[in-house]
Short mmCIF file of C-alpha atoms in Angstrom, two decimals:
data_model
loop_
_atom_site.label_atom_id
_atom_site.label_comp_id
_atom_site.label_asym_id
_atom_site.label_seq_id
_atom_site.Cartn_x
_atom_site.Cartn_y
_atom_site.Cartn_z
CA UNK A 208 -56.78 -23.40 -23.65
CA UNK A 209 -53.58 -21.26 -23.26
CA UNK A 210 -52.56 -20.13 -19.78
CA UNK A 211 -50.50 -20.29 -16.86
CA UNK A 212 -51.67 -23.24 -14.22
CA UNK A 213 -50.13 -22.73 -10.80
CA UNK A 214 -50.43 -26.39 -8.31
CA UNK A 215 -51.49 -26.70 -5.92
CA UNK A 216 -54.19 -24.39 -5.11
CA UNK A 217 -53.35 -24.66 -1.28
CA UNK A 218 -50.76 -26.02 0.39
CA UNK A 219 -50.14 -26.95 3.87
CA UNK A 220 -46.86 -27.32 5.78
CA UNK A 221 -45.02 -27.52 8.92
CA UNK A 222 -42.31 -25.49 10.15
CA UNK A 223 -38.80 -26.83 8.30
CA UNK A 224 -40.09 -28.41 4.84
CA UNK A 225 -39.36 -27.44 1.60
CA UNK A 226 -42.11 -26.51 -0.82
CA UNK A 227 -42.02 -26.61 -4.47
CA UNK A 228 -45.17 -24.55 -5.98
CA UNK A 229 -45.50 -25.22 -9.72
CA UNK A 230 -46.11 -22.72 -12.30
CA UNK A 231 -46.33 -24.37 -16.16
CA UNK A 232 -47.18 -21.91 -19.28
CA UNK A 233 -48.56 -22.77 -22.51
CA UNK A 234 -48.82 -19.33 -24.28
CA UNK A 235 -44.99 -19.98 -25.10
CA UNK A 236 -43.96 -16.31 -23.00
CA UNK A 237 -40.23 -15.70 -22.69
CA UNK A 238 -40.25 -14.16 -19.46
CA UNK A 239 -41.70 -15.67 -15.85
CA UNK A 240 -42.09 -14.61 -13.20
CA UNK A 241 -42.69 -15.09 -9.35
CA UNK A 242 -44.43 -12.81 -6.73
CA UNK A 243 -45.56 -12.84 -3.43
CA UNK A 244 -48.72 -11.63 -1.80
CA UNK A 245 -49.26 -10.06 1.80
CA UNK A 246 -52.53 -7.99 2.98
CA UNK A 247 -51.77 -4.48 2.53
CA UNK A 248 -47.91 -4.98 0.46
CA UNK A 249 -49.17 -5.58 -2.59
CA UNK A 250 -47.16 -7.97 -4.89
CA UNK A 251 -43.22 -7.78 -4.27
CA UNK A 252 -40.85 -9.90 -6.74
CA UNK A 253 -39.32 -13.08 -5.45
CA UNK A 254 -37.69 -14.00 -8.74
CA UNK A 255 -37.66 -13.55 -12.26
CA UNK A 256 -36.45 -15.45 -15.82
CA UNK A 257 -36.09 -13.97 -19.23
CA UNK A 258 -35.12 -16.93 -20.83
CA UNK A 259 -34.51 -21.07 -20.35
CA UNK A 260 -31.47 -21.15 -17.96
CA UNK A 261 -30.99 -17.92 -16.54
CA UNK A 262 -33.12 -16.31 -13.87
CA UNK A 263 -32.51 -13.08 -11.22
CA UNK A 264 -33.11 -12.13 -8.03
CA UNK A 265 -35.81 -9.90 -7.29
CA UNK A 266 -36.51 -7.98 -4.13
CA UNK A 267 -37.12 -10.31 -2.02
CA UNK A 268 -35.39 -13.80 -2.88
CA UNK A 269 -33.60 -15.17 0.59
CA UNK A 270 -35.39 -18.54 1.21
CA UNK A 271 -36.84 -19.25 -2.16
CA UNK A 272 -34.91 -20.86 -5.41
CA UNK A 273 -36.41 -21.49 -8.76
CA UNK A 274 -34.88 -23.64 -12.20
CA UNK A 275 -35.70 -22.76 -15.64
CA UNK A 276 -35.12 -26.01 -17.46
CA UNK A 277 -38.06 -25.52 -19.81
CA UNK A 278 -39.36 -22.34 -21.49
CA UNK A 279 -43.02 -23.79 -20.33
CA UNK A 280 -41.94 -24.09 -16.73
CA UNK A 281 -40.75 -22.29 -13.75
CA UNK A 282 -40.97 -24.32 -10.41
CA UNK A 283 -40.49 -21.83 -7.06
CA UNK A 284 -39.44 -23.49 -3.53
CA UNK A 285 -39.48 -22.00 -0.89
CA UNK A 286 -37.07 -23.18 1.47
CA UNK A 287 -36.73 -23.73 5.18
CA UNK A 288 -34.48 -21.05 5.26
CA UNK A 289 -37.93 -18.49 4.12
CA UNK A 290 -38.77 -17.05 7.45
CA UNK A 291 -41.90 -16.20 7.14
CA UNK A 292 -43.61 -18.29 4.49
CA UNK A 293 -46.84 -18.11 4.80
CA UNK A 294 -48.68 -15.60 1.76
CA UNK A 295 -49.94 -16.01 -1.31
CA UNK A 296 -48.07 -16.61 -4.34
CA UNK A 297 -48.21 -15.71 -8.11
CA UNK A 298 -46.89 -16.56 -11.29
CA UNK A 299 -46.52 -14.54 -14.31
CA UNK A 300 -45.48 -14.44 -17.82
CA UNK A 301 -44.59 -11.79 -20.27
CA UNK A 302 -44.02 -11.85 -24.07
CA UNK A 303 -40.80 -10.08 -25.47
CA UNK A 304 -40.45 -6.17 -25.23
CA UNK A 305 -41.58 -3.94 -22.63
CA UNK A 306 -45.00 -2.94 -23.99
CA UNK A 307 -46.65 -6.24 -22.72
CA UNK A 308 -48.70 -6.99 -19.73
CA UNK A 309 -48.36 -9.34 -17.48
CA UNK A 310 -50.74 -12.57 -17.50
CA UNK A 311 -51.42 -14.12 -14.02
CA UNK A 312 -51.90 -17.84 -12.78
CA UNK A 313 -54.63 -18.28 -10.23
CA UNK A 314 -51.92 -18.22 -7.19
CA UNK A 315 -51.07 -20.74 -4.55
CA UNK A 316 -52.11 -20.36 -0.89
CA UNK A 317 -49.06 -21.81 1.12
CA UNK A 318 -49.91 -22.11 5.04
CA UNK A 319 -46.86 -23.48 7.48
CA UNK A 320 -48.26 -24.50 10.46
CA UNK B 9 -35.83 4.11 -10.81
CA UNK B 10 -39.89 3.21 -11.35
CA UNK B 11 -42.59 3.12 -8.80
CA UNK B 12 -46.24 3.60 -7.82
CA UNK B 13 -48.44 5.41 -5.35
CA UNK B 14 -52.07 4.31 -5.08
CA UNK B 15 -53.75 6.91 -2.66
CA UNK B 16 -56.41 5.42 -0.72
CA UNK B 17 -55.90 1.50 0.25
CA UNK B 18 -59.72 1.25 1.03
CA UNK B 19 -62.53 3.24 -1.34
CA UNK B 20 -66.22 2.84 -0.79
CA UNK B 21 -68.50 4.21 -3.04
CA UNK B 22 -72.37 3.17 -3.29
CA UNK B 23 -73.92 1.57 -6.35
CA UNK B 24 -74.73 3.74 -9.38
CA UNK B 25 -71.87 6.24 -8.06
CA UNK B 26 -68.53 7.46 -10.17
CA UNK B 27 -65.65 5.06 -9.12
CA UNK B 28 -62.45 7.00 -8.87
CA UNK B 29 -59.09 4.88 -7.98
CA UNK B 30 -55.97 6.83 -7.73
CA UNK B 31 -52.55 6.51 -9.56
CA UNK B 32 -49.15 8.14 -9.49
CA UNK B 33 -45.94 7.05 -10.69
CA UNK B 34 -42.51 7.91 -10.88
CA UNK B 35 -40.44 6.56 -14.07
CA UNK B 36 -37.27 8.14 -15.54
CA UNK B 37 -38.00 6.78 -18.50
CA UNK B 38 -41.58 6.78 -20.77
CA UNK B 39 -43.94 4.62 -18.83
CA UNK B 40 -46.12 1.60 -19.53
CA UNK B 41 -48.81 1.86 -17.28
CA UNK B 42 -51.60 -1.14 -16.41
CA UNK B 43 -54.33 -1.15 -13.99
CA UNK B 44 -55.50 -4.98 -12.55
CA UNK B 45 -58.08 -5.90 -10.66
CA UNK B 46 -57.64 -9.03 -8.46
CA UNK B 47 -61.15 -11.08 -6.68
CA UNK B 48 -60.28 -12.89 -3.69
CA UNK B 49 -57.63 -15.76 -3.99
CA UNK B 50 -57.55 -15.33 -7.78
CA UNK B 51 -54.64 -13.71 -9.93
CA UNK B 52 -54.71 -10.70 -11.31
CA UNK B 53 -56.80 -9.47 -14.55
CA UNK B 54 -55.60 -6.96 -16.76
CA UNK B 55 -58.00 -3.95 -16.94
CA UNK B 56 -56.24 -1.76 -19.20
CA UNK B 57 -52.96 -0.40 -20.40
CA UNK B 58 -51.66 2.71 -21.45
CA UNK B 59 -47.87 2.43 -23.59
CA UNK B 60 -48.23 4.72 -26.50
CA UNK B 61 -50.68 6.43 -28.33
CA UNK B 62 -54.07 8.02 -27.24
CA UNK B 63 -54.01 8.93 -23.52
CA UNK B 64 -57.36 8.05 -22.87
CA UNK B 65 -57.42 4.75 -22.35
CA UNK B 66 -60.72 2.18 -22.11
CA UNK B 67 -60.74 -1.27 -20.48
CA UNK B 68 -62.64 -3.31 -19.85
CA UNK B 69 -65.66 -4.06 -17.77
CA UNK B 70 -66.99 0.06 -18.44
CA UNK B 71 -62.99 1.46 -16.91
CA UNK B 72 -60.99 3.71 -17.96
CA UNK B 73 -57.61 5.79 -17.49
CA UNK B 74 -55.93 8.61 -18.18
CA UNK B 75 -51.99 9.08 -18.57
CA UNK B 76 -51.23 12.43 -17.57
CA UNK B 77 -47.66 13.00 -17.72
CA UNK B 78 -47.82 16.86 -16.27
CA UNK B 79 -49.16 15.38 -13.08
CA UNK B 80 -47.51 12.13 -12.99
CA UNK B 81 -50.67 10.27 -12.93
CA UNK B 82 -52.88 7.10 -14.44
CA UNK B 83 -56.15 7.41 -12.34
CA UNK B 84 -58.96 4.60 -13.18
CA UNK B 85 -62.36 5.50 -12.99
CA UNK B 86 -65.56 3.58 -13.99
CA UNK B 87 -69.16 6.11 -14.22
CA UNK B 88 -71.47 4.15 -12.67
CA UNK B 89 -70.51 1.25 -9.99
CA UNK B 90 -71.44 -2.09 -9.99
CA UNK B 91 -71.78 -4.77 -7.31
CA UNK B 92 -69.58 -7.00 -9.09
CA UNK B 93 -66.53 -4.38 -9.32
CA UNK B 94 -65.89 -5.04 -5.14
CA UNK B 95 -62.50 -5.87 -5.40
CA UNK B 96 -58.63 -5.21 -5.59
CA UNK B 97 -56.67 -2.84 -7.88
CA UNK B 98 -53.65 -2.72 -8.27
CA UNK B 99 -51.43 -0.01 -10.63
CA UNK B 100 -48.62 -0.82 -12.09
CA UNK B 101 -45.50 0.84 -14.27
CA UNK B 102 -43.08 -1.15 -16.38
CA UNK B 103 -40.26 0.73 -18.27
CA UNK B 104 -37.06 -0.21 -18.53
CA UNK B 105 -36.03 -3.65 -18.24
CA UNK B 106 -37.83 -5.96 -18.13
CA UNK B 107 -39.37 -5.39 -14.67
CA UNK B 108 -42.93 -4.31 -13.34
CA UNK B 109 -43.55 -2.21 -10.17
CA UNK B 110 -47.24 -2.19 -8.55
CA UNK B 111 -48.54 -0.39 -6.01
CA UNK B 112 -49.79 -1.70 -2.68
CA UNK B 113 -53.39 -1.99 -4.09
CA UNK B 114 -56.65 -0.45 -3.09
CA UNK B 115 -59.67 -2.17 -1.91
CA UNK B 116 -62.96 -1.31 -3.53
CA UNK B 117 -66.22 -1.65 -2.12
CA UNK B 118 -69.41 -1.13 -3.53
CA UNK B 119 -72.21 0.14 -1.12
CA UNK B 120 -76.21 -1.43 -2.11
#
């Protein structure tokens, strides 16, 4: 089936650790992209990648990093350095050209304890 | 610049009743305009989208939109609610770039 499969569902982590959240695509989408998730925010932009190798900064990127080594994948970590880490995140992928939507992975629930 | 209102972060409506979510954006360039819905600890689901075209707009799951551009707005509504359309919504605008901008999402429930 063609999608986006985000790992792990949930997560759990003390204070200090790095996380790496996964995000892997198979409907061979140029651009990815990461989000975060708060009650009542909406989703705000952590990072983004329009193609293998390059990626920007969204809104809201101090204690995350990313790597685009692979057009299929586009690992987010979010770093001890993230002060508060705890939200939901989301992965996306978009085809070329502005007209497209967005397609969504199911999210991953990160909790630091 | 490109962003998104949603009026309204909570709507209630009871069960057979018109659904009415509210939109407004600001783009300085022709918009590209989605409406998602999200269940809880799920992604988000494309409703509908409005880039060129007919302004009238139908998604799916019985939703629809309309882009006004006079009034700067991309309202969804659905006739008759359903149980199973408690959820989020979220509006968003994508122009140019290759960017999107949502809105801080409105809550829908649906009252037996």
């Amino acid at each position: 089936d063609g999608g986006i499969t985000q790992s792990p569902k949930y997560l759990f982590r003390k204070e200090g650790q790095n996380v790496t959240l996964s995000c892997e695509q198979n409907l061979n989408h140029d651009a990815m992209y990461w989000y975060r998730q708060d009650p009542g925010q909406g989703l705000r932009l952590i990072y983004y990648s329009q193609i293998v190798n390059d990626f920007q900064k969204g809104d809201i990127a101090e204690g995350y990093s990313v790597s685009r080594e692979k057009k299929e994948s586009f690992p987010l970590t979010v770093t001890s350095a993230q002060k508060n880490p705890t939200a939901f995140y989301l992965c996306a992928t978009r085809n070329k050209g502005n007209t497209g939507e967005l397609f969504f992975g199911e999210g991953s629930r990160l909790t630091v304890l | 610049a490109q962003s998104v209102t949603q009026l309204g972060s909570h709507v209630s409506v009871s069960e057979g009743a018109l659904v009415l979510l509210r939109c407004n954006y600001s783009s300085s360039v022709p918009p590209y305009l989605f409406w998602y819905v999200q269940y809880p600890n799920q992604g988000l689901q494309l409703l509908l989208k409005y880039t060129t075209g007919a302004t009238l707009v139908k998604g799916i799951n019985g939703f629809e939109a309309e882009f006004k551009k006079s009034e700067t707005s991309f309202h969804l509504t659905k006739p008759s609610a359903h149980m199973s359309d408690a959820a989020e919504y979220f509006c968003a605008v994508s122009g140019a770039g290759n960017q999107f901008y949502f809105g801080t999402g409105t809550s829908l429930t649906v009252i037996p």
